[in-house]
Amino acid sequence: MTSVPVRVNEDLCIAEKGCTVCVDVCPLDVLAIDIVKGKAFMKFDECWYCMPCEKDCPTGAVTVDIPYLLR
Amino acid sequence: MQTQTQTVDVLVIGGGTAGPMAAVKAKEANPALKVLLLEKANVKRSGAISMGMDGLNNAIVPGHATPEQYVKEITIANDGIVNQKTVMAYAENSFAMIEELDRWGVKFEKDETGDYAMRKVHHMGTYVLPMPEGHDIKKVLYRRLKRARIEITNRLVATRLLLAEDGSIAGAMAFDCRSGDFHIIRAKAVILATGAAGRLGLPSSGYLFGTYENPTNAGDGYSMAYHAGAELSGIECFQINPLIKDYNGPACAYVTGPLGGYTANNKGERFIECDYWSGQMMMEFYRELEGGNGPVFLKLDHLAEETIQNIETILHSNERPSRGRFHEGRGTDYREQMVEMHISEIGLCSGHSASGVWVNEFAETTVKGLYAAGDLACVPHNYMLGAFVYGKIAGESAAAYCAQAPLAEVDEIQIATERERVWAPLSRPDGLPPLQVEYKLRRMVNDYLQPPKVTRKMEIGLQRFEEIRHDLDRLSASNPHELMRALEVHAIRDCAEMAARASLYRTESRWGLYHNRVDYPARNDEDWFVHVQLKKLNGEMHCFKRPIEPYIIELDEQEKTAYQKLRISKDALSNAREQDTLTSV
Ligand SMILES: Cc1cc2nc3c(=O)[nH]c(=O)nc-3n(C[C@H](O)[C@H](O)[C@H](O)COP(=O)(O)OP(=O)(O)OC[C@H]3O[C@@H](n4cnc5c(N)ncnc54)[C@H](O)[C@@H]3O)c2cc1C
Ligand code: SF4
Ligand code: SF4
């Protein structure tokens, strides 16, 4: 478990091929692409655990956990 | 960072539920109009219905209910304080909207004969229409936006409306939460559809974004309308919801109720007759929670396996799909355990209660050229279908208005002042971090405004909010994302002040827990059978009374108190606060 609620499986993420779907759909705008790695990551811990990022990711790379304070 | 200007006919702010409908309907009314839909997030997945919806909470389907019955139900549920014409305008358009959404591809539950499968949840009538496959609703809306060729801009945060010299609307200002660019949008008409003020109280988890409402809805629209001089109404009628503890999402008694689930106390016993969310229901919930019978639970453990599987499929895939993960983490299985519930932090939302920007039955606010629809427009208990219907009304009204309205000149001073306010946090290297100020502000909202409302506490609250006003000038942001959080704190602070002032003004108790004033425990129809309005006058927040328009649907004597008798047990009388009956109008 990471310190932030949204985990990206870097083996599956295809951001280096130009995908930005999870970043686009997040209502809170808390995801971003690490340009150096070419992978998506959670940049701000401000999450509504609503799940568009996970649902819309074309490769199933995203997992949303319930934020620790609520768990 | 740059400043960009563009000109449109109709500007719709907020692309959640009401906004997309408003944009489509304005364009359909007059295809020659340039319509822009401006959204803080991304229209594809923004707003309360981001992942879908479990059902229509207020569907008026012929054969099950009439518009007249619905207007009565909401008048009574909202303790008489409604402009019935606005509720009627919703009610009369409700069924046509369901049929239109159905044609567009939104899936509603139907019985074997193809009729809508209506369920009774309200105290009196039958208004709930389940949507177990309601997850495509945003997709359907997006398709309609594309088909109507609506222009869309995502990730622009509207911050203030632009006014013409005569006080009518001239457009709006916004900034890009990724680049920081400042945007000026000139428009003949503006439709506000920015949703609830959902980041007002602090959830008891302490997580700023663990709110009931989509936290993107920080109350920006309430603040923009206020600063533009529009009247707001019913702000003291807070939104407080019965939710799953800590998860803070709806327990969904509306879904589970018709299948045999119910709200129970720690003995597993029912204590309310009706699960429909109202101030009176919340009062009983609060009493049970605080009394020896708390906590309160959603009880499903008595249901058949098949029913439970059905409930899991609906509740863990649709509206708040992370719910299953939450239960899993806590080891809660509906078959074995009841689900612990709690009451939410306070918010402002006319979709659920009655706080909003004042509108008439044409979705017109008191500012010329400014329209409002959805959770932030004061049409009590309007929910999702109300957002769609008022979106449509607002779109059509704005389109008609554009035909004769000139494009107003813009005032450079308003622009310069606003750009300075918006950009200021970026040039303060070591000021206050926005999230800290937000945390403190919202904690104070809990400390001083969460009902039961106490006069002295609310006065202290006002003092604290005043102090935090000065802190706004010390906010600092290191990037445009943080800047968005900083500007949201401005709006949340405005909403907190409005909530305190309107609550202090109404010196009686009404709407059960929503406006339970300890120092004025009785309902006082003689002095307070009125709307409480709030408006900016000479730079200050003012409250005043607005008379209730004569009812268009009379209430039957015995119905008037229906929502005040929600408690089941024999000791109801000793428990319940004395409440007068509605005065006849
Ligand atoms: C968890 C939950 C469950 C619900 N369940 C039901 C249900 O089962 N049945 C039912 O009928 N109703 C339900 N409701 C209520 C219903 O969803 C709302 O009443 C309705 O969707 C509100 O529509 P809206 O357009 O006003 O707000 P939203 O759909 O929330 O849209 C507001 C939009 O404005 C945008 N915005 C905010 N600020 C700005 C800004 N400054 N600039 C630009 N854009 C901005 C937001 O990003 C958002 O897209 C539920 C609500 C919630 C939160
Ligand atoms: S949507 Fe999936 S594949 Fe695309 S950037 Fe995000 S995590 Fe990577
Ligand atoms: S769960 Fe929702 S808020 Fe959290 S990162 Fe995903 S889309 Fe964004």
XYZ file of C-alpha atoms and ligand atoms in Angstrom:
725
model
C 0.000 0.000 0.000
C 1.368 3.397 -0.946
C 1.024 6.634 0.976
C -1.564 7.921 -1.491
C -4.898 6.269 -2.300
C -4.378 5.826 -6.042
C -1.834 3.275 -7.288
C -0.623 2.947 -10.868
C 0.864 -0.334 -12.057
C 3.782 0.949 -14.087
C 4.099 -2.296 -16.043
C 0.624 -1.736 -17.436
C 0.558 2.077 -17.793
C 1.101 3.231 -21.379
C 1.493 6.951 -20.698
C 4.777 6.889 -22.619
C 2.703 6.125 -25.717
C 0.674 9.275 -25.167
C -2.165 8.035 -22.949
C -3.512 10.603 -20.474
C -6.991 9.191 -19.880
C -6.885 8.983 -16.076
C -5.400 12.469 -15.823
C -8.122 13.807 -18.120
C -11.114 12.331 -16.347
C -10.252 12.990 -12.697
C -12.710 15.568 -11.333
C -10.224 16.750 -8.711
C -7.292 16.978 -11.163
C -4.953 15.137 -8.823
C -3.241 12.747 -11.249
C -0.326 13.617 -13.523
C 2.193 12.007 -15.859
C 5.786 11.720 -14.711
C 7.489 12.879 -17.906
C 10.822 11.249 -17.101
C 9.309 7.835 -16.355
C 6.437 8.126 -18.831
C 4.000 6.859 -16.192
C 0.917 8.250 -14.476
C 1.004 8.936 -10.728
C -1.020 10.573 -7.994
C 0.387 14.031 -7.549
C -2.011 15.419 -4.935
C -3.663 13.455 -2.140
C -7.091 15.042 -2.678
C -9.246 12.128 -3.780
C -13.014 11.518 -3.758
C -12.471 7.744 -4.324
C -14.968 8.110 -7.173
C -13.065 5.855 -9.627
C -13.333 7.295 -13.169
C -9.523 6.966 -13.342
C -9.707 3.229 -12.665
C -12.791 2.588 -14.776
C -11.593 4.479 -17.854
C -7.930 3.379 -17.918
C -7.559 1.335 -21.108
C -5.046 -1.117 -19.616
C -6.404 -1.582 -16.095
C -3.308 0.021 -14.565
C -5.105 2.092 -11.920
C -6.315 0.932 -8.500
C -8.208 3.236 -6.172
C -7.919 2.527 -2.456
C -10.049 4.181 0.165
C -7.960 7.060 1.608
C -6.315 5.973 4.880
C -8.212 8.437 7.085
C -11.517 6.867 6.047
C -10.532 3.234 5.938
C 0.730 33.429 -17.865
C -1.562 35.071 -20.305
C -4.956 36.684 -20.474
C -7.368 35.385 -23.066
C -10.672 36.892 -24.142
C -13.528 35.355 -26.051
C -17.123 36.261 -26.803
C -20.176 33.984 -26.839
C -23.940 34.364 -26.649
C -24.694 31.926 -23.844
C -22.076 30.905 -21.307
C -22.911 27.863 -19.188
C -20.712 27.495 -16.113
C -20.507 23.933 -14.797
C -20.751 20.839 -16.993
C -22.078 18.288 -14.507
C -25.799 17.553 -14.742
C -27.825 20.748 -15.274
C -25.076 22.440 -17.300
C -24.865 20.039 -20.264
C -28.658 19.974 -20.490
C -28.792 23.788 -20.424
C -26.176 24.042 -23.181
C -27.948 21.524 -25.420
C -31.361 23.135 -24.906
C -30.101 26.682 -25.526
C -28.552 25.536 -28.779
C -31.653 23.578 -29.809
C -33.813 26.619 -29.091
C -31.663 28.717 -31.415
C -28.934 26.913 -33.379
C -27.453 30.250 -34.455
C -26.321 30.984 -30.903
C -22.737 30.493 -29.814
C -22.978 28.411 -26.660
C -19.951 27.687 -24.483
C -19.894 25.074 -21.714
C -17.167 25.956 -19.228
C -16.096 23.274 -16.766
C -13.657 23.184 -13.867
C -12.967 19.468 -14.275
C -13.699 17.484 -17.442
C -17.253 17.282 -18.770
C -16.801 13.562 -19.474
C -16.692 12.680 -15.778
C -17.582 15.766 -13.791
C -20.151 16.513 -11.122
C -22.381 14.551 -8.798
C -23.283 11.971 -11.437
C -19.649 11.300 -12.412
C -20.016 7.515 -12.239
C -23.777 7.209 -12.662
C -26.817 7.364 -10.457
C -28.831 4.784 -8.528
C -32.198 6.225 -9.375
C -34.517 9.181 -9.839
C -35.573 10.400 -6.402
C -38.450 12.516 -7.628
C -39.974 11.091 -10.793
C -43.565 12.100 -11.464
C -44.899 9.320 -13.636
C -48.541 9.332 -14.779
C -50.524 6.616 -13.067
C -48.297 6.843 -9.975
C -48.443 10.530 -9.081
C -49.591 13.878 -10.405
C -47.692 17.177 -10.461
C -50.229 18.519 -7.944
C -49.532 15.693 -5.498
C -45.801 16.232 -5.870
C -46.047 19.965 -5.210
C -47.995 19.142 -2.043
C -45.461 16.542 -0.909
C -42.506 18.926 -1.319
C -44.376 21.844 0.254
C -45.016 19.714 3.330
C -41.561 18.107 3.361
C -40.044 21.600 3.278
C -42.265 22.888 6.086
C -44.261 25.204 3.832
C -41.356 27.420 2.714
C -41.524 26.990 -1.051
C -42.372 29.054 -4.069
C -44.831 26.476 -5.383
C -44.636 27.811 -8.925
C -41.004 26.747 -9.178
C -41.761 23.268 -7.847
C -44.721 23.018 -10.239
C -42.559 24.034 -13.215
C -40.329 21.084 -12.336
C -43.237 18.711 -11.747
C -44.980 19.484 -15.013
C -41.818 18.843 -17.010
C -40.626 15.848 -15.035
C -42.186 13.065 -17.107
C -41.307 14.575 -20.475
C -37.704 14.789 -19.293
C -37.666 11.113 -18.238
C -38.963 10.170 -21.677
C -36.398 12.333 -23.411
C -33.537 10.860 -21.350
C -34.919 7.394 -22.082
C -34.831 8.163 -25.826
C -31.282 9.446 -25.450
C -30.247 6.092 -23.997
C -30.352 6.524 -20.209
C -31.541 3.256 -18.679
C -34.402 3.268 -16.178
C -35.861 0.188 -14.521
C -38.995 -1.117 -16.227
C -41.406 -3.913 -15.356
C -42.384 -6.865 -17.601
C -44.890 -4.697 -19.459
C -42.327 -2.001 -20.223
C -43.704 0.504 -17.695
C -41.394 2.395 -15.364
C -40.897 0.349 -12.173
C -41.833 2.988 -9.596
C -41.078 2.580 -5.858
C -42.532 4.302 -2.821
C -39.981 5.952 -0.519
C -41.546 9.326 0.294
C -43.991 9.715 3.147
C -47.060 10.189 0.988
C -46.603 9.518 -2.732
C -44.626 7.243 -5.077
C -41.720 8.991 -6.773
C -38.601 6.795 -6.877
C -37.544 5.239 -10.179
C -34.461 2.986 -9.888
C -31.666 3.054 -12.474
C -29.604 -0.057 -11.668
C -27.824 0.433 -14.971
C -27.462 4.181 -14.584
C -23.688 4.271 -15.074
C -23.815 5.537 -18.659
C -25.514 8.803 -17.956
C -22.435 11.011 -18.440
C -21.641 9.237 -21.702
C -25.153 9.854 -22.964
C -24.913 13.550 -22.090
C -21.518 13.841 -23.747
C -22.875 12.371 -26.963
C -25.688 14.947 -26.990
C -23.188 17.770 -26.421
C -21.144 16.582 -29.388
C -24.201 16.146 -31.578
C -25.431 19.664 -30.767
C -21.889 20.957 -31.499
C -21.542 22.661 -28.145
C -18.169 24.221 -27.559
C -16.557 22.884 -24.370
C -13.616 24.128 -22.333
C -12.357 21.893 -19.523
C -10.167 22.794 -16.525
C -11.293 26.408 -16.393
C -12.320 27.559 -12.928
C -14.860 30.391 -13.007
C -14.246 32.846 -10.190
C -16.412 35.947 -10.720
C -19.222 37.123 -12.979
C -18.771 40.252 -15.065
C -21.413 42.927 -14.733
C -22.525 45.682 -17.092
C -22.968 49.217 -15.887
C -26.679 48.659 -15.208
C -25.959 45.581 -13.076
C -26.969 43.070 -15.751
C -24.709 40.240 -16.825
C -21.742 40.844 -19.131
C -19.917 37.503 -18.862
C -17.565 35.787 -16.457
C -13.916 35.407 -15.532
C -12.018 32.201 -14.977
C -8.524 30.764 -14.794
C -6.939 27.614 -16.130
C -5.990 25.298 -13.250
C -3.144 23.828 -15.306
C -1.545 26.864 -16.972
C -2.767 29.634 -14.691
C -3.959 31.673 -17.701
C -6.687 34.192 -16.975
C -9.821 34.025 -19.126
C -12.421 36.663 -19.864
C -15.602 35.343 -21.429
C -18.012 37.987 -22.647
C -21.586 36.735 -22.940
C -25.118 38.016 -23.310
C -26.464 35.459 -20.861
C -24.815 33.272 -18.221
C -26.224 30.074 -16.712
C -24.761 29.039 -13.367
C -24.766 25.263 -12.856
C -21.824 24.760 -10.509
C -23.572 22.419 -8.092
C -23.692 22.321 -4.309
C -21.422 23.938 -1.720
C -20.093 20.537 -0.742
C -16.871 21.506 1.021
C -18.420 23.582 3.790
C -18.367 21.373 6.885
C -15.424 19.067 7.600
C -16.252 15.342 7.395
C -15.690 13.660 10.740
C -12.942 11.569 9.128
C -10.935 14.788 8.890
C -10.201 14.106 5.201
C -10.934 17.353 3.328
C -12.093 15.538 0.204
C -14.069 12.790 1.926
C -17.289 14.733 1.460
C -20.783 13.598 0.556
C -20.821 15.896 -2.492
C -18.282 15.769 -5.274
C -15.623 17.994 -3.667
C -15.029 19.845 -6.937
C -18.238 21.609 -5.968
C -16.798 23.930 -3.359
C -19.565 26.540 -3.435
C -17.952 28.658 -6.171
C -21.356 29.411 -7.742
C -22.944 30.563 -4.476
C -20.053 32.955 -4.031
C -20.139 34.193 -7.643
C -23.894 34.823 -7.511
C -23.529 36.638 -4.205
C -20.785 38.943 -5.468
C -22.830 39.688 -8.583
C -25.627 40.984 -6.360
C -28.049 38.094 -6.835
C -30.461 37.105 -4.072
C -29.855 33.782 -2.359
C -32.545 32.002 -0.388
C -32.996 29.389 2.324
C -29.288 29.267 3.127
C -30.175 28.464 6.757
C -31.933 25.263 5.601
C -28.667 23.262 5.625
C -28.041 20.021 3.841
C -27.261 17.230 6.333
C -27.472 13.637 5.165
C -27.621 10.232 6.841
C -24.553 8.433 5.459
C -22.298 5.434 5.863
C -19.970 6.415 8.701
C -16.484 7.491 7.533
C -17.121 6.473 3.926
C -19.562 9.382 3.825
C -21.527 8.101 0.846
C -25.258 7.446 0.877
C -26.285 4.195 2.576
C -29.004 4.085 -0.056
C -32.132 3.314 1.879
C -33.949 4.289 -1.339
C -32.384 1.338 -3.118
C -32.557 -1.101 -0.235
C -35.883 0.039 1.255
C -38.114 -1.373 -1.462
C -36.113 -4.626 -1.177
C -36.719 -4.917 2.567
C -33.755 -3.070 4.085
C -34.265 -0.310 6.641
C -32.634 2.166 8.994
C -32.371 0.686 12.483
C -31.009 1.584 15.928
C -28.461 -0.452 17.864
C -31.188 -2.918 18.838
C -31.874 -3.575 15.178
C -35.278 -1.877 15.488
C -36.882 0.566 13.121
C -37.371 4.042 14.570
C -38.509 6.109 11.570
C -41.497 5.465 9.379
C -40.034 6.847 6.220
C -36.475 6.961 4.882
C -37.004 9.939 2.570
C -34.411 12.565 3.496
C -35.976 15.560 5.187
C -35.046 17.815 8.102
C -37.572 15.996 10.292
C -36.126 12.614 9.370
C -32.638 13.917 10.158
C -33.883 15.161 13.542
C -35.086 11.684 14.477
C -31.832 10.228 13.165
C -29.853 12.671 15.291
C -31.899 11.867 18.416
C -31.344 8.160 17.955
C -27.644 8.692 17.313
C -27.151 10.849 20.392
C -29.497 8.912 22.643
C -28.753 5.537 24.198
C -30.010 3.709 21.117
C -27.238 4.883 18.813
C -25.394 4.334 16.582
C -27.795 4.032 13.700
C -27.398 1.304 11.096
C -28.601 0.214 7.707
C -30.043 -3.237 8.329
C -29.887 -5.833 5.557
C -28.774 -8.946 7.451
C -32.314 -10.346 7.525
C -32.646 -10.426 3.734
C -32.422 -13.431 1.422
C -29.091 -14.211 -0.256
C -30.464 -13.412 -3.689
C -31.694 -9.989 -2.555
C -28.350 -9.191 -0.952
C -26.486 -10.126 -4.107
C -28.789 -7.857 -6.066
C -28.155 -4.990 -3.622
C -24.396 -5.543 -3.845
C -24.476 -5.461 -7.623
C -26.316 -2.147 -7.656
C -24.564 -0.406 -4.786
C -21.026 -1.520 -5.552
C -21.006 -0.671 -9.243
C -23.019 2.452 -9.889
C -23.149 5.729 -8.010
C -20.278 5.286 -5.519
C -18.576 2.114 -6.725
C -15.744 2.221 -4.160
C -18.303 1.361 -1.467
C -17.640 -2.385 -1.771
C -13.941 -1.778 -1.104
C -14.736 0.225 1.973
C -16.918 -2.537 3.398
C -14.308 -5.132 2.517
C -11.622 -3.169 4.334
C -13.736 -3.085 7.478
C -14.897 -6.663 7.139
C -18.538 -5.650 6.750
C -20.701 -8.239 5.015
C -24.365 -7.273 4.571
C -25.273 -10.881 5.410
C -23.660 -10.736 8.826
C -23.402 -7.138 9.967
C -25.469 -4.018 9.892
C -23.763 -1.025 8.229
C -22.881 1.732 10.692
C -24.250 5.142 9.756
C -23.645 8.698 10.836
C -24.769 12.180 9.890
C -22.815 14.210 7.408
C -21.051 17.518 7.692
C -23.210 20.486 6.675
C -23.463 21.739 3.104
C -25.591 24.027 0.978
C -27.616 22.265 -1.698
C -31.105 22.799 -3.005
C -30.955 19.456 -4.763
C -31.306 17.855 -1.322
C -32.724 20.599 0.892
C -33.401 24.200 -0.063
C -30.335 26.481 0.000
C -29.630 28.228 -3.242
C -29.598 31.132 -5.610
C -33.133 32.491 -5.862
C -34.821 31.602 -9.155
C -38.336 31.865 -10.510
C -40.104 29.268 -12.663
C -38.106 30.473 -15.702
C -34.769 29.841 -13.922
C -34.163 33.603 -13.833
C -32.150 34.929 -10.898
C -32.631 38.497 -9.674
C -29.701 39.621 -11.880
C -30.730 40.336 -15.457
C -29.236 37.839 -17.889
C -28.153 35.454 -15.103
C -29.874 32.063 -14.828
C -29.302 29.225 -12.386
C -30.094 25.512 -12.439
C -29.335 22.378 -10.449
C -28.156 22.011 -6.881
C -27.251 25.670 -6.499
C -30.650 27.021 -7.641
C -33.274 27.342 -4.917
C -35.942 24.819 -5.923
C -36.307 22.559 -2.860
C -35.549 18.814 -3.067
C -34.892 19.074 -6.791
C -32.335 16.234 -7.115
C -30.969 15.004 -10.425
C -34.143 15.151 -12.478
C -34.763 18.668 -11.182
C -31.264 19.614 -12.363
C -32.100 18.317 -15.834
C -35.494 20.028 -15.977
C -34.180 23.353 -14.710
C -31.170 22.999 -17.010
C -33.618 22.801 -19.882
C -35.682 25.735 -18.605
C -32.541 27.843 -18.064
C -31.180 27.008 -21.520
C -34.418 27.945 -23.233
C -34.903 31.113 -21.164
C -31.332 32.245 -21.851
C -31.686 31.579 -25.577
C -34.862 33.680 -25.713
C -33.214 36.457 -23.714
C -30.266 36.603 -26.137
C -32.604 37.511 -28.977
C -33.130 40.981 -27.543
C -30.176 41.483 -25.209
C -27.168 43.470 -26.376
C -23.619 42.322 -25.617
C -22.589 44.508 -22.699
C -19.368 46.502 -22.650
C -16.795 45.075 -20.261
C -15.447 47.107 -17.430
C -11.634 47.056 -17.308
C -11.593 47.798 -13.591
C -13.568 44.649 -12.763
C -11.156 42.641 -14.864
C -8.007 44.127 -13.384
C -9.293 43.715 -9.820
C -10.237 40.103 -10.358
C -7.047 39.154 -12.163
C -5.088 40.577 -9.292
C -7.129 38.613 -6.740
C -6.822 35.387 -8.722
C -3.110 35.553 -9.400
C -2.029 37.002 -6.035
C -1.311 33.674 -4.234
C 1.213 32.745 -6.954
C 3.372 35.736 -6.115
C 3.452 35.119 -2.344
C 6.379 32.795 -1.764
C 5.808 32.006 1.879
C 2.248 32.606 2.775
C -0.346 30.246 4.203
C -0.856 26.886 2.441
C -4.448 26.730 1.071
C -5.208 23.317 2.536
C -4.294 24.476 6.035
C -6.541 27.496 5.806
C -9.312 25.312 4.394
C -8.909 22.787 7.203
C -9.145 25.447 9.877
C -12.080 27.190 8.221
C -14.078 24.000 7.843
C -13.254 22.841 11.349
C -14.677 26.151 12.595
C -17.778 25.543 10.474
C -18.258 22.276 12.368
C -17.506 23.836 15.741
C -19.888 26.747 15.375
C -22.532 25.983 12.734
C -23.309 22.263 12.912
C -26.868 21.950 14.324
C -28.248 22.140 16.945
C -27.552 25.823 16.268
C -26.627 27.968 19.267
C -26.752 31.771 18.928
C -23.588 32.502 20.881
C -21.646 29.851 18.994
C -22.730 31.194 15.611
C -21.715 34.707 16.656
C -18.249 33.465 17.563
C -18.182 31.585 14.257
C -18.859 34.814 12.388
C -15.962 36.444 14.212
C -13.634 33.604 13.228
C -14.772 33.715 9.586
C -14.035 37.450 9.637
C -10.512 36.752 10.887
C -10.027 34.155 8.174
C -11.095 36.771 5.622
C -7.826 38.534 6.427
C -5.922 35.279 6.071
C -7.104 35.101 2.454
C -4.662 37.884 1.666
C -1.837 35.657 2.900
C -2.684 32.518 0.906
C 0.157 31.273 -1.205
C 0.213 28.814 -4.109
C 3.223 27.308 -5.833
C 1.366 26.121 -8.952
C -1.984 26.600 -10.733
C -3.455 23.501 -9.055
C -2.787 24.893 -5.621
C -4.109 28.205 -6.872
C -7.436 26.473 -7.537
C -7.492 25.292 -3.908
C -6.657 28.819 -2.738
C -9.512 30.383 -4.699
C -11.873 27.689 -3.444
C -11.060 28.753 0.111
C -12.392 32.229 -0.781
C -15.698 30.697 -1.892
C -15.954 28.348 1.098
C -15.424 31.288 3.426
C -18.220 33.241 1.735
C -20.531 30.244 2.108
C -19.614 29.869 5.785
C -20.468 33.497 6.441
C -23.751 33.177 4.535
C -24.634 30.038 6.499
C -24.004 31.811 9.811
C -25.831 35.031 8.926
C -28.930 33.404 7.475
C -29.114 31.030 10.451
C -28.834 33.867 12.954
C -31.475 35.873 11.104
C -34.246 33.260 11.281
C -35.091 33.342 15.003
C -37.218 30.205 15.138
C -36.718 26.484 14.521
C -37.828 24.842 11.276
C -36.934 21.892 9.036
C -36.115 19.545 11.890
C -32.354 19.322 12.344
C -31.516 21.565 9.369
C -32.476 24.685 11.295
C -32.799 23.566 14.877
C -32.114 26.694 16.963
C -31.669 25.873 20.593
C -32.484 29.442 21.686
C -35.682 29.498 19.621
C -36.935 25.923 19.841
C -40.456 26.473 18.505
C -41.633 26.997 14.988
C -43.114 30.480 14.654
C -45.290 30.802 11.588
C -46.565 34.215 12.551
C -43.171 35.850 12.038
C -41.273 33.314 9.976
C -43.616 31.893 7.377
C -41.358 33.668 4.851
C -38.253 33.035 2.760
C -35.028 34.352 4.248
C -33.075 36.052 1.474
C -29.453 37.057 1.504
C -27.833 39.633 -0.736
C -24.793 41.873 -1.066
C -25.662 45.512 -0.401
C -22.933 48.166 -0.356
C -20.325 45.477 0.036
C -22.037 43.902 3.072
C -24.042 40.737 3.579
C -27.717 41.503 4.272
C -30.618 39.250 5.183
C -34.258 40.122 4.640
C -37.667 38.487 4.390
C -39.443 37.661 1.173
C -43.135 36.756 1.468
C -44.262 33.326 0.312
C -46.231 33.627 -2.926
C -49.823 32.467 -2.536
C -49.988 28.696 -2.915
C -51.297 27.367 -6.199
C -52.050 23.996 -4.590
C -53.857 24.091 -1.269
C -52.827 21.633 1.428
C -55.304 19.382 3.207
C -55.449 20.014 6.951
C -54.426 16.481 7.953
C -51.525 16.380 5.483
C -49.804 19.477 6.784
C -48.092 17.730 9.657
C -47.346 14.460 7.858
C -43.577 14.974 7.958
C -43.613 15.870 11.628
C -44.767 12.403 12.598
C -41.902 10.289 11.383
C -40.971 8.557 14.625
C -42.402 5.120 15.073
C -42.190 4.390 18.798
C -44.825 4.996 21.472
C -42.695 7.581 23.236
C -42.814 9.754 20.143
C -44.789 12.360 22.011
C -42.392 12.774 24.889
C -39.470 12.909 22.487
C -40.717 15.136 19.755
C -40.421 18.851 20.052
C -43.695 20.744 20.070
C -44.331 21.872 16.568
C -47.218 23.967 15.394
C -49.200 23.076 12.352
C -48.792 25.003 9.149
C -50.740 28.198 9.003
C -53.195 28.211 6.163
C -52.352 30.530 3.360
C -23.306 10.808 -3.872
C -24.561 11.387 -4.451
C -25.639 10.556 -4.723
C -26.807 11.071 -5.285
N -27.827 10.214 -5.560
C -28.923 10.671 -6.211
C -29.919 9.777 -6.654
O -29.826 8.554 -6.463
N -30.991 10.296 -7.295
C -31.133 11.627 -7.547
O -32.136 12.024 -8.153
N -30.199 12.503 -7.148
C -29.091 12.058 -6.498
N -28.110 12.944 -6.117
C -28.304 14.373 -6.404
C -27.998 14.720 -7.847
O -26.883 14.011 -8.266
C -27.758 16.216 -7.974
O -28.873 16.890 -7.472
C -27.518 16.689 -9.392
O -26.667 15.824 -10.094
C -26.947 18.089 -9.362
O -26.635 18.564 -10.637
P -25.811 19.922 -10.831
O -25.685 20.126 -12.275
O -26.405 20.985 -10.004
O -24.397 19.637 -10.154
P -23.187 18.726 -10.679
O -23.667 17.629 -11.522
O -22.387 18.360 -9.492
O -22.374 19.706 -11.612
C -21.692 20.825 -11.153
C -20.525 21.050 -12.090
O -19.959 22.338 -11.909
C -18.549 22.226 -12.012
N -17.987 23.380 -11.319
C -17.972 23.618 -9.980
N -17.384 24.799 -9.729
C -17.024 25.316 -10.926
C -16.367 26.522 -11.317
N -15.945 27.422 -10.425
N -16.156 26.740 -12.648
C -16.559 25.818 -13.567
N -17.174 24.678 -13.250
C -17.401 24.440 -11.941
C -18.231 20.889 -11.396
O -16.989 20.394 -11.784
C -19.397 20.043 -11.889
O -19.113 19.427 -13.108
C -26.918 12.463 -5.548
C -25.844 13.303 -5.262
C -24.664 12.783 -4.727
C -23.522 13.702 -4.447
S -5.197 5.813 -18.112
Fe -3.988 4.030 -17.523
S -2.572 3.750 -19.203
Fe -3.418 5.801 -19.445
S -1.965 7.122 -18.375
Fe -3.505 6.560 -16.884
S -2.681 4.754 -15.864
Fe -1.500 5.026 -17.723
S -10.737 8.191 -7.570
Fe -11.663 10.028 -8.477
S -10.693 11.739 -7.408
Fe -9.459 9.933 -6.968
S -7.864 10.010 -8.535
Fe -9.486 8.692 -9.355
S -10.777 10.069 -10.552
Fe -9.484 11.345 -9.249
